[in-house]
mmCIF file with all atom_site columns, C-alpha atoms in Angstrom:
data_model
loop_
_atom_site.group_PDB
_atom_site.id
_atom_site.type_symbol
_atom_site.label_atom_id
_atom_site.label_alt_id
_atom_site.label_comp_id
_atom_site.label_asym_id
_atom_site.label_entity_id
_atom_site.label_seq_id
_atom_site.pdbx_PDB_ins_code
_atom_site.Cartn_x
_atom_site.Cartn_y
_atom_site.Cartn_z
_atom_site.occupancy
_atom_site.B_iso_or_equiv
_atom_site.pdbx_formal_charge
_atom_site.auth_seq_id
_atom_site.auth_comp_id
_atom_site.auth_asym_id
_atom_site.auth_atom_id
_atom_site.pdbx_PDB_model_num
ATOM 1   C CA . GLY T 1 1   ? 102.199 138.881 52.928 1.00 59.00 ? 1   GLY T CA 1
ATOM 2   C CA . SER T 1 2   ? 104.805 141.332 51.665 1.00 69.00 ? 2   SER T CA 1
ATOM 3   C CA . MET T 1 3   ? 108.532 141.246 52.400 1.00 71.00 ? 3   MET T CA 1
ATOM 4   C CA . PHE T 1 4   ? 110.463 144.339 53.483 1.00 78.00 ? 4   PHE T CA 1
ATOM 5   C CA . THR T 1 5   ? 114.148 145.073 53.959 1.00 83.00 ? 5   THR T CA 1
ATOM 6   C CA . LEU T 1 6   ? 114.893 147.372 56.883 1.00 86.00 ? 6   LEU T CA 1
ATOM 7   C CA . LYS T 1 7   ? 118.067 148.827 58.313 1.00 86.00 ? 7   LYS T CA 1
ATOM 8   C CA . ALA T 1 8   ? 119.261 147.261 61.548 1.00 83.00 ? 8   ALA T CA 1
ATOM 9   C CA . ALA T 1 9   ? 119.318 150.755 63.084 1.00 85.00 ? 9   ALA T CA 1
ATOM 10  C CA . ALA T 1 10  ? 115.508 150.774 62.964 1.00 87.00 ? 10  ALA T CA 1
ATOM 11  C CA . PHE T 1 11  ? 115.445 148.139 65.704 1.00 84.00 ? 11  PHE T CA 1
ATOM 12  C CA . SER T 1 12  ? 116.148 148.301 69.428 1.00 81.00 ? 12  SER T CA 1
ATOM 13  C CA . ALA T 1 13  ? 119.649 147.978 70.836 1.00 73.00 ? 13  ALA T CA 1
ATOM 14  C CA . ALA T 1 14  ? 118.789 144.497 72.140 1.00 68.00 ? 14  ALA T CA 1
ATOM 15  C CA . ASP T 1 15  ? 117.602 143.416 68.696 1.00 73.00 ? 15  ASP T CA 1
ATOM 16  C CA . GLN T 1 16  ? 120.727 144.797 67.059 1.00 71.00 ? 16  GLN T CA 1
ATOM 17  C CA . ALA T 1 17  ? 122.904 142.854 69.490 1.00 70.00 ? 17  ALA T CA 1
ATOM 18  C CA . TYR T 1 18  ? 120.954 139.714 68.590 1.00 66.00 ? 18  TYR T CA 1
ATOM 19  C CA . PHE T 1 19  ? 121.484 140.363 64.864 1.00 71.00 ? 19  PHE T CA 1
ATOM 20  C CA . LYS T 1 20  ? 125.233 140.553 65.374 1.00 68.00 ? 20  LYS T CA 1
ATOM 21  C CA . GLN T 1 21  ? 125.280 137.363 67.432 1.00 61.00 ? 21  GLN T CA 1
ATOM 22  C CA . ALA T 1 22  ? 123.127 135.391 64.981 1.00 61.00 ? 22  ALA T CA 1
ATOM 23  C CA . ALA T 1 23  ? 124.612 136.689 61.740 1.00 61.00 ? 23  ALA T CA 1
ATOM 24  C CA . THR T 1 24  ? 126.504 134.151 59.617 1.00 53.00 ? 24  THR T CA 1
ATOM 25  C CA . VAL T 1 25  ? 128.117 134.969 56.287 1.00 54.00 ? 25  VAL T CA 1
ATOM 26  C CA . LEU T 1 26  ? 127.613 132.107 53.849 1.00 53.00 ? 26  LEU T CA 1
ATOM 27  C CA . PRO T 1 27  ? 128.560 131.660 50.198 1.00 58.00 ? 27  PRO T CA 1
ATOM 28  C CA . ALA T 1 28  ? 125.685 132.238 47.774 1.00 59.00 ? 28  ALA T CA 1
ATOM 29  C CA . GLY T 1 29  ? 123.431 129.206 47.409 1.00 58.00 ? 29  GLY T CA 1
ATOM 30  C CA . THR T 1 30  ? 124.395 127.563 50.710 1.00 57.00 ? 30  THR T CA 1
ATOM 31  C CA . ALA T 1 31  ? 122.200 127.109 53.767 1.00 56.00 ? 31  ALA T CA 1
ATOM 32  C CA . ALA T 1 32  ? 123.046 127.686 57.401 1.00 57.00 ? 32  ALA T CA 1
ATOM 33  C CA . GLN T 1 33  ? 124.027 124.481 59.198 1.00 65.00 ? 33  GLN T CA 1
ATOM 34  C CA . LYS T 1 34  ? 122.324 123.698 62.480 1.00 68.00 ? 34  LYS T CA 1
ATOM 35  C CA . PRO T 1 35  ? 124.750 123.175 65.358 1.00 73.00 ? 35  PRO T CA 1
ATOM 36  C CA . PRO T 1 36  ? 124.975 119.505 66.428 1.00 76.00 ? 36  PRO T CA 1
ATOM 37  C CA . ALA T 1 37  ? 122.793 118.431 69.315 1.00 80.00 ? 37  ALA T CA 1
ATOM 38  C CA . PRO T 1 38  ? 124.815 118.205 72.535 1.00 84.00 ? 38  PRO T CA 1
ATOM 39  C CA . LYS T 1 39  ? 125.570 114.800 74.021 1.00 85.00 ? 39  LYS T CA 1
ATOM 40  C CA . ILE T 1 40  ? 122.824 113.448 76.296 1.00 88.00 ? 40  ILE T CA 1
ATOM 41  C CA . THR T 1 41  ? 123.667 113.444 80.013 1.00 90.00 ? 41  THR T CA 1
ATOM 42  C CA . PRO T 1 42  ? 121.699 111.868 82.888 1.00 91.00 ? 42  PRO T CA 1
ATOM 43  C CA . LYS T 1 43  ? 120.319 115.270 83.914 1.00 92.00 ? 43  LYS T CA 1
ATOM 44  C CA . ASP T 1 44  ? 118.749 115.638 80.432 1.00 94.00 ? 44  ASP T CA 1
ATOM 45  C CA . VAL T 1 45  ? 116.556 112.545 80.896 1.00 96.00 ? 45  VAL T CA 1
ATOM 46  C CA . ARG T 1 46  ? 113.125 112.645 82.535 1.00 96.00 ? 46  ARG T CA 1
ATOM 47  C CA . ASP T 1 47  ? 111.125 109.551 83.383 1.00 96.00 ? 47  ASP T CA 1
ATOM 48  C CA . LEU T 1 48  ? 107.371 109.324 83.840 1.00 97.00 ? 48  LEU T CA 1
ATOM 49  C CA . PRO T 1 49  ? 104.900 106.514 84.515 1.00 97.00 ? 49  PRO T CA 1
ATOM 50  C CA . PHE T 1 50  ? 103.385 105.222 81.269 1.00 97.00 ? 50  PHE T CA 1
ATOM 51  C CA . CYS T 1 51  ? 100.317 103.078 80.601 1.00 96.00 ? 51  CYS T CA 1
ATOM 52  C CA . ALA T 1 52  ? 99.782  101.314 77.260 1.00 94.00 ? 52  ALA T CA 1
ATOM 53  C CA . THR T 1 53  ? 96.004  101.500 77.653 1.00 92.00 ? 53  THR T CA 1
ATOM 54  C CA . MET T 1 54  ? 96.204  105.285 78.235 1.00 93.00 ? 54  MET T CA 1
ATOM 55  C CA . LYS T 1 55  ? 99.090  105.912 75.853 1.00 91.00 ? 55  LYS T CA 1
ATOM 56  C CA . GLY T 1 56  ? 98.092  109.452 74.810 1.00 93.00 ? 56  GLY T CA 1
ATOM 57  C CA . VAL T 1 57  ? 97.904  110.612 78.426 1.00 95.00 ? 57  VAL T CA 1
ATOM 58  C CA . LYS T 1 58  ? 100.895 112.173 80.146 1.00 96.00 ? 58  LYS T CA 1
ATOM 59  C CA . LEU T 1 59  ? 100.728 110.716 83.648 1.00 96.00 ? 59  LEU T CA 1
ATOM 60  C CA . ASN T 1 60  ? 101.671 112.663 86.752 1.00 94.00 ? 60  ASN T CA 1
ATOM 61  C CA . PRO T 1 61  ? 104.093 110.658 88.942 1.00 93.00 ? 61  PRO T CA 1
ATOM 62  C CA . LYS T 1 62  ? 102.941 112.651 91.983 1.00 91.00 ? 62  LYS T CA 1
ATOM 63  C CA . LEU T 1 63  ? 99.359  111.391 91.836 1.00 90.00 ? 63  LEU T CA 1
ATOM 64  C CA . LYS T 1 64  ? 98.310  109.335 94.843 1.00 88.00 ? 64  LYS T CA 1
ATOM 65  C CA . ASP T 1 65  ? 98.863  105.570 94.396 1.00 89.00 ? 65  ASP T CA 1
ATOM 66  C CA . MET T 1 66  ? 100.556 106.042 91.013 1.00 93.00 ? 66  MET T CA 1
ATOM 67  C CA . PHE T 1 67  ? 102.306 102.831 89.920 1.00 93.00 ? 67  PHE T CA 1
ATOM 68  C CA . ASP T 1 68  ? 106.113 102.883 89.961 1.00 93.00 ? 68  ASP T CA 1
ATOM 69  C CA . GLU T 1 69  ? 107.552 99.507  89.074 1.00 88.00 ? 69  GLU T CA 1
ATOM 70  C CA . LEU T 1 70  ? 110.073 99.644  86.220 1.00 95.00 ? 70  LEU T CA 1
ATOM 71  C CA . ARG T 1 71  ? 113.265 101.705 86.439 1.00 96.00 ? 71  ARG T CA 1
ATOM 72  C CA . VAL T 1 72  ? 114.995 104.184 84.126 1.00 97.00 ? 72  VAL T CA 1
ATOM 73  C CA . THR T 1 73  ? 118.779 104.438 84.406 1.00 95.00 ? 73  THR T CA 1
ATOM 74  C CA . THR T 1 74  ? 121.060 106.656 82.337 1.00 93.00 ? 74  THR T CA 1
ATOM 75  C CA . SER T 1 75  ? 124.787 106.432 81.611 1.00 87.00 ? 75  SER T CA 1
ATOM 76  C CA . ASP T 1 76  ? 126.027 106.358 78.020 1.00 85.00 ? 76  ASP T CA 1
ATOM 77  C CA . ARG T 1 77  ? 122.538 105.071 77.162 1.00 93.00 ? 77  ARG T CA 1
ATOM 78  C CA . ILE T 1 78  ? 119.009 105.112 78.533 1.00 97.00 ? 78  ILE T CA 1
ATOM 79  C CA . ARG T 1 79  ? 117.758 101.816 79.921 1.00 97.00 ? 79  ARG T CA 1
ATOM 80  C CA . ILE T 1 80  ? 114.149 101.011 80.904 1.00 98.00 ? 80  ILE T CA 1
ATOM 81  C CA . HIS T 1 81  ? 114.209 97.775  82.846 1.00 97.00 ? 81  HIS T CA 1
ATOM 82  C CA . GLY T 1 82  ? 112.721 95.734  85.645 1.00 97.00 ? 82  GLY T CA 1
ATOM 83  C CA . LYS T 1 83  ? 110.156 93.076  86.526 1.00 95.00 ? 83  LYS T CA 1
ATOM 84  C CA . LYS T 1 84  ? 106.423 93.564  87.003 1.00 94.00 ? 84  LYS T CA 1
ATOM 85  C CA . LYS T 1 85  ? 105.476 93.233  90.674 1.00 91.00 ? 85  LYS T CA 1
ATOM 86  C CA . GLU T 1 86  ? 101.763 94.020  90.573 1.00 92.00 ? 86  GLU T CA 1
ATOM 87  C CA . ASP T 1 87  ? 99.016  92.769  88.270 1.00 92.00 ? 87  ASP T CA 1
ATOM 88  C CA . SER T 1 88  ? 97.574  96.271  87.844 1.00 93.00 ? 88  SER T CA 1
ATOM 89  C CA . GLY T 1 89  ? 97.953  99.885  88.910 1.00 93.00 ? 89  GLY T CA 1
ATOM 90  C CA . LYS T 1 90  ? 95.749  102.905 89.533 1.00 91.00 ? 90  LYS T CA 1
ATOM 91  C CA . VAL T 1 91  ? 95.391  106.299 87.876 1.00 92.00 ? 91  VAL T CA 1
ATOM 92  C CA . ASP T 1 92  ? 92.990  108.635 89.688 1.00 87.00 ? 92  ASP T CA 1
ATOM 93  C CA . GLY T 1 93  ? 91.422  105.574 91.293 1.00 87.00 ? 93  GLY T CA 1
ATOM 94  C CA . LYS T 1 94  ? 90.902  103.781 87.963 1.00 91.00 ? 94  LYS T CA 1
ATOM 95  C CA . VAL T 1 95  ? 92.484  100.341 87.589 1.00 93.00 ? 95  VAL T CA 1
ATOM 96  C CA . VAL T 1 96  ? 94.895  100.195 84.633 1.00 94.00 ? 96  VAL T CA 1
ATOM 97  C CA . TYR T 1 97  ? 97.047  97.492  83.044 1.00 92.00 ? 97  TYR T CA 1
ATOM 98  C CA . HIS T 1 98  ? 100.195 97.285  80.896 1.00 94.00 ? 98  HIS T CA 1
ATOM 99  C CA . ASN T 1 99  ? 102.084 99.750  83.069 1.00 96.00 ? 99  ASN T CA 1
ATOM 100 C CA . GLY T 1 100 ? 105.684 100.872 82.788 1.00 96.00 ? 100 GLY T CA 1
ATOM 101 C CA . LYS T 1 101 ? 107.946 103.863 82.220 1.00 97.00 ? 101 LYS T CA 1
ATOM 102 C CA . LEU T 1 102 ? 108.561 106.583 79.669 1.00 98.00 ? 102 LEU T CA 1
ATOM 103 C CA . ALA T 1 103 ? 112.035 108.102 79.255 1.00 98.00 ? 103 ALA T CA 1
ATOM 104 C CA . LEU T 1 104 ? 112.138 111.560 77.640 1.00 97.00 ? 104 LEU T CA 1
ATOM 105 C CA . PHE T 1 105 ? 115.054 113.662 76.397 1.00 97.00 ? 105 PHE T CA 1
ATOM 106 C CA . PRO T 1 106 ? 115.376 117.044 74.591 1.00 96.00 ? 106 PRO T CA 1
ATOM 107 C CA . PRO T 1 107 ? 113.782 116.815 71.105 1.00 96.00 ? 107 PRO T CA 1
ATOM 108 C CA . LEU T 1 108 ? 116.764 118.086 69.124 1.00 94.00 ? 108 LEU T CA 1
ATOM 109 C CA . GLU T 1 109 ? 117.910 116.602 65.819 1.00 95.00 ? 109 GLU T CA 1
ATOM 110 C CA . ARG T 1 110 ? 119.875 113.483 66.708 1.00 95.00 ? 110 ARG T CA 1
ATOM 111 C CA . SER T 1 111 ? 119.959 109.732 66.040 1.00 96.00 ? 111 SER T CA 1
ATOM 112 C CA . GLY T 1 112 ? 120.767 106.413 67.675 1.00 96.00 ? 112 GLY T CA 1
ATOM 113 C CA . ALA T 1 113 ? 119.475 102.884 68.142 1.00 97.00 ? 113 ALA T CA 1
ATOM 114 C CA . VAL T 1 114 ? 116.772 101.253 70.266 1.00 97.00 ? 114 VAL T CA 1
ATOM 115 C CA . THR T 1 115 ? 117.049 97.594  71.324 1.00 96.00 ? 115 THR T CA 1
ATOM 116 C CA . SER T 1 116 ? 114.975 95.231  73.437 1.00 96.00 ? 116 SER T CA 1
ATOM 117 C CA . LYS T 1 117 ? 116.670 92.244  75.053 1.00 95.00 ? 117 LYS T CA 1
ATOM 118 C CA . LEU T 1 118 ? 113.255 90.592  75.193 1.00 92.00 ? 118 LEU T CA 1
ATOM 119 C CA . ALA T 1 119 ? 110.867 90.260  72.260 1.00 82.00 ? 119 ALA T CA 1
ATOM 120 C CA . PRO T 1 120 ? 107.623 92.245  72.541 1.00 75.00 ? 120 PRO T CA 1
ATOM 121 C CA . THR T 1 121 ? 104.443 90.215  72.944 1.00 80.00 ? 121 THR T CA 1
ATOM 122 C CA . GLU T 1 122 ? 100.992 91.827  72.929 1.00 75.00 ? 122 GLU T CA 1
ATOM 123 C CA . ASP T 1 123 ? 100.011 90.401  76.298 1.00 87.00 ? 123 ASP T CA 1
ATOM 124 C CA . VAL T 1 124 ? 103.449 90.441  77.954 1.00 93.00 ? 124 VAL T CA 1
ATOM 125 C CA . ARG T 1 125 ? 105.515 93.534  77.067 1.00 94.00 ? 125 ARG T CA 1
ATOM 126 C CA . ARG T 1 126 ? 105.114 96.463  74.679 1.00 94.00 ? 126 ARG T CA 1
ATOM 127 C CA . HIS T 1 127 ? 107.331 99.301  73.418 1.00 96.00 ? 127 HIS T CA 1
ATOM 128 C CA . PHE T 1 128 ? 106.526 102.779 72.095 1.00 97.00 ? 128 PHE T CA 1
ATOM 129 C CA . ALA T 1 129 ? 108.082 105.797 70.343 1.00 98.00 ? 129 ALA T CA 1
ATOM 130 C CA . VAL T 1 130 ? 106.848 109.050 71.892 1.00 98.00 ? 130 VAL T CA 1
ATOM 131 C CA . LEU T 1 131 ? 106.769 112.800 71.320 1.00 98.00 ? 131 LEU T CA 1
ATOM 132 C CA . GLU T 1 132 ? 105.738 114.904 74.307 1.00 97.00 ? 132 GLU T CA 1
ATOM 133 C CA . THR T 1 133 ? 103.537 117.897 73.450 1.00 96.00 ? 133 THR T CA 1
ATOM 134 C CA . GLY T 1 134 ? 103.071 119.816 76.672 1.00 91.00 ? 134 GLY T CA 1
ATOM 135 C CA . ASP T 1 135 ? 100.512 117.902 78.721 1.00 93.00 ? 135 ASP T CA 1
ATOM 136 C CA . ALA T 1 136 ? 99.859  115.223 76.099 1.00 95.00 ? 136 ALA T CA 1
ATOM 137 C CA . LEU T 1 137 ? 101.739 112.476 74.250 1.00 97.00 ? 137 LEU T CA 1
ATOM 138 C CA . VAL T 1 138 ? 101.849 111.484 70.573 1.00 98.00 ? 138 VAL T CA 1
ATOM 139 C CA . VAL T 1 139 ? 102.596 107.756 70.513 1.00 97.00 ? 139 VAL T CA 1
ATOM 140 C CA . GLN T 1 140 ? 103.217 104.916 68.069 1.00 97.00 ? 140 GLN T CA 1
ATOM 141 C CA . GLU T 1 141 ? 103.848 101.313 69.086 1.00 95.00 ? 141 GLU T CA 1
ATOM 142 C CA . LEU T 1 142 ? 107.126 99.635  68.115 1.00 93.00 ? 142 LEU T CA 1
ATOM 143 C CA . LYS T 1 143 ? 107.542 96.058  66.973 1.00 90.00 ? 143 LYS T CA 1
ATOM 144 C CA . LEU T 1 144 ? 111.094 95.258  68.016 1.00 90.00 ? 144 LEU T CA 1
ATOM 145 C CA . GLY T 1 145 ? 112.828 91.968  67.408 1.00 87.00 ? 145 GLY T CA 1
ATOM 146 C CA . GLU T 1 146 ? 114.678 90.326  70.284 1.00 91.00 ? 146 GLU T CA 1
ATOM 147 C CA . ASN T 1 147 ? 118.196 91.774  70.602 1.00 93.00 ? 147 ASN T CA 1
ATOM 148 C CA . THR T 1 148 ? 117.780 93.476  67.218 1.00 92.00 ? 148 THR T CA 1
ATOM 149 C CA . PRO T 1 149 ? 118.940 97.115  67.132 1.00 94.00 ? 149 PRO T CA 1
ATOM 150 C CA . HIS T 1 150 ? 116.587 99.467  65.292 1.00 95.00 ? 150 HIS T CA 1
ATOM 151 C CA . ALA T 1 151 ? 117.930 102.834 64.154 1.00 96.00 ? 151 ALA T CA 1
ATOM 152 C CA . TRP T 1 152 ? 116.011 105.949 65.163 1.00 97.00 ? 152 TRP T CA 1
ATOM 153 C CA . SER T 1 153 ? 116.297 109.624 64.285 1.00 96.00 ? 153 SER T CA 1
ATOM 154 C CA . ILE T 1 154 ? 114.723 112.960 65.147 1.00 97.00 ? 154 ILE T CA 1
ATOM 155 C CA . THR T 1 155 ? 114.438 115.549 62.387 1.00 96.00 ? 155 THR T CA 1
ATOM 156 C CA . GLN T 1 156 ? 112.806 118.964 62.150 1.00 95.00 ? 156 GLN T CA 1
ATOM 157 C CA . SER T 1 157 ? 111.406 120.229 58.864 1.00 93.00 ? 157 SER T CA 1
ATOM 158 C CA . GLY T 1 158 ? 108.478 122.300 57.634 1.00 93.00 ? 158 GLY T CA 1
ATOM 159 C CA . GLY T 1 159 ? 107.447 123.231 61.159 1.00 95.00 ? 159 GLY T CA 1
ATOM 160 C CA . ASN T 1 160 ? 107.185 119.604 62.286 1.00 97.00 ? 160 ASN T CA 1
ATOM 161 C CA . THR T 1 161 ? 109.334 117.322 64.421 1.00 97.00 ? 161 THR T CA 1
ATOM 162 C CA . GLU T 1 162 ? 109.531 113.672 63.378 1.00 97.00 ? 162 GLU T CA 1
ATOM 163 C CA . LEU T 1 163 ? 110.757 110.725 65.417 1.00 98.00 ? 163 LEU T CA 1
ATOM 164 C CA . LYS T 1 164 ? 111.397 107.792 63.074 1.00 97.00 ? 164 LYS T CA 1
ATOM 165 C CA . VAL T 1 165 ? 112.365 104.198 63.785 1.00 96.00 ? 165 VAL T CA 1
ATOM 166 C CA . ILE T 1 166 ? 114.089 102.369 60.930 1.00 93.00 ? 166 ILE T CA 1
ATOM 167 C CA . GLN T 1 167 ? 114.777 98.673  60.327 1.00 87.00 ? 167 GLN T CA 1
ATOM 168 C CA . GLU T 1 168 ? 116.972 97.497  57.455 1.00 83.00 ? 168 GLU T CA 1
ATOM 169 C CA . GLY T 1 169 ? 116.658 100.859 55.747 1.00 84.00 ? 169 GLY T CA 1
ATOM 170 C CA . GLN T 1 170 ? 112.848 100.936 55.950 1.00 88.00 ? 170 GLN T CA 1
ATOM 171 C CA . THR T 1 171 ? 110.944 103.337 58.214 1.00 89.00 ? 171 THR T CA 1
ATOM 172 C CA . THR T 1 172 ? 108.686 101.232 60.420 1.00 90.00 ? 172 THR T CA 1
ATOM 173 C CA . VAL T 1 173 ? 107.312 103.949 62.720 1.00 95.00 ? 173 VAL T CA 1
ATOM 174 C CA . THR T 1 174 ? 106.942 107.720 62.369 1.00 96.00 ? 174 THR T CA 1
ATOM 175 C CA . VAL T 1 175 ? 105.709 109.994 65.151 1.00 97.00 ? 175 VAL T CA 1
ATOM 176 C CA . THR T 1 176 ? 105.038 113.586 64.069 1.00 97.00 ? 176 THR T CA 1
ATOM 177 C CA . ALA T 1 177 ? 103.974 116.754 65.888 1.00 97.00 ? 177 ALA T CA 1
ATOM 178 C CA . PRO T 1 178 ? 104.325 120.532 65.369 1.00 96.00 ? 178 PRO T CA 1
ATOM 179 C CA . THR T 1 179 ? 107.809 121.559 66.496 1.00 96.00 ? 179 THR T CA 1
ATOM 180 C CA . ALA T 1 180 ? 106.426 124.508 68.446 1.00 95.00 ? 180 ALA T CA 1
ATOM 181 C CA . GLN T 1 181 ? 104.461 122.083 70.629 1.00 96.00 ? 181 GLN T CA 1
ATOM 182 C CA . VAL T 1 182 ? 107.106 119.389 71.149 1.00 97.00 ? 182 VAL T CA 1
ATOM 183 C CA . THR T 1 183 ? 108.717 119.489 74.592 1.00 96.00 ? 183 THR T CA 1
ATOM 184 C CA . GLY T 1 184 ? 110.359 116.058 74.670 1.00 97.00 ? 184 GLY T CA 1
ATOM 185 C CA . ALA T 1 185 ? 111.030 112.878 72.720 1.00 98.00 ? 185 ALA T CA 1
ATOM 186 C CA . GLY T 1 186 ? 111.701 109.341 73.846 1.00 98.00 ? 186 GLY T CA 1
ATOM 187 C CA . PHE T 1 187 ? 110.668 105.753 74.287 1.00 98.00 ? 187 PHE T CA 1
ATOM 188 C CA . ALA T 1 188 ? 108.408 103.803 76.634 1.00 98.00 ? 188 ALA T CA 1
ATOM 189 C CA . ALA T 1 189 ? 108.107 100.188 77.740 1.00 96.00 ? 189 ALA T CA 1
ATOM 190 C CA . THR T 1 190 ? 105.337 98.391  79.617 1.00 96.00 ? 190 THR T CA 1
ATOM 191 C CA . ALA T 1 191 ? 104.685 94.931  81.062 1.00 95.00 ? 191 ALA T CA 1
ATOM 192 C CA . ARG T 1 192 ? 101.368 93.196  81.732 1.00 94.00 ? 192 ARG T CA 1
ATOM 193 C CA . TRP T 1 193 ? 101.568 90.342  84.229 1.00 95.00 ? 193 TRP T CA 1
ATOM 194 C CA . ILE T 1 194 ? 103.387 89.798  87.520 1.00 95.00 ? 194 ILE T CA 1
ATOM 195 C CA . GLY T 1 195 ? 106.881 88.545  86.751 1.00 95.00 ? 195 GLY T CA 1
ATOM 196 C CA . ASN T 1 196 ? 106.987 89.892  83.176 1.00 95.00 ? 196 ASN T CA 1
ATOM 197 C CA . GLU T 1 197 ? 110.347 91.562  82.496 1.00 95.00 ? 197 GLU T CA 1
ATOM 198 C CA . VAL T 1 198 ? 111.365 94.586  80.422 1.00 96.00 ? 198 VAL T CA 1
ATOM 199 C CA . ASP T 1 199 ? 114.847 95.539  79.228 1.00 97.00 ? 199 ASP T CA 1
ATOM 200 C CA . LEU T 1 200 ? 114.869 98.314  76.607 1.00 97.00 ? 200 LEU T CA 1
ATOM 201 C CA . SER T 1 201 ? 118.018 100.284 75.728 1.00 97.00 ? 201 SER T CA 1
ATOM 202 C CA . VAL T 1 202 ? 118.265 103.562 73.819 1.00 97.00 ? 202 VAL T CA 1
ATOM 203 C CA . THR T 1 203 ? 121.697 104.588 72.559 1.00 96.00 ? 203 THR T CA 1
ATOM 204 C CA . PHE T 1 204 ? 122.822 107.828 70.913 1.00 95.00 ? 204 PHE T CA 1
ATOM 205 C CA . ASP T 1 205 ? 125.106 108.394 67.968 1.00 93.00 ? 205 ASP T CA 1
ATOM 206 C CA . GLU T 1 206 ? 128.048 110.711 68.609 1.00 84.00 ? 206 GLU T CA 1
ATOM 207 C CA . PRO T 1 207 ? 127.162 114.321 67.673 1.00 72.00 ? 207 PRO T CA 1
ATOM 208 C CA . LYS T 1 208 ? 128.446 115.252 64.234 1.00 65.00 ? 208 LYS T CA 1
ATOM 209 C CA . LYS T 1 209 ? 130.922 118.108 64.273 1.00 59.00 ? 209 LYS T CA 1
#
């Protein structure tokens, strides 16, 4: 529990090179500023099958007979969209309902807005905020109004990563997990019955310079 000050020369050449690269001279009393998160590109986005009745489970798209109905497209935004074609799906032979897609992106500090063109209804379509922690998911359900943008943000503090969704200045959903375990962040959408539609958009604020 003690703190020591050592000369850089006491460390390996590789460590010394790292010190020089990472060193930043700041005025007394100021804190180092984190570099802005880079702009999201299509290659940064991963999509996985997602089931509302198994929402903490990270599903493997390569499993036999895994459902694959909705679509994830990425341009200047992420869009989860499509129409339900089957009443149910299967995961390891088990019949499951409320199936859809999860779109994940790097869990760096950033912000944006999430909007559903169609209002969520418990037995029609549902939406979720998600943090990926290795082989598991930390999930909270969203209550989005029809065509009503909700602000979202990812922050890192005290060893935790938080994904928040905000409406009219009030935080409505917070998803939290240890930063060391978080491997992705994103949003999911599901639909229940044949013919039910989903159209969820996730936009990103321009990185602050």
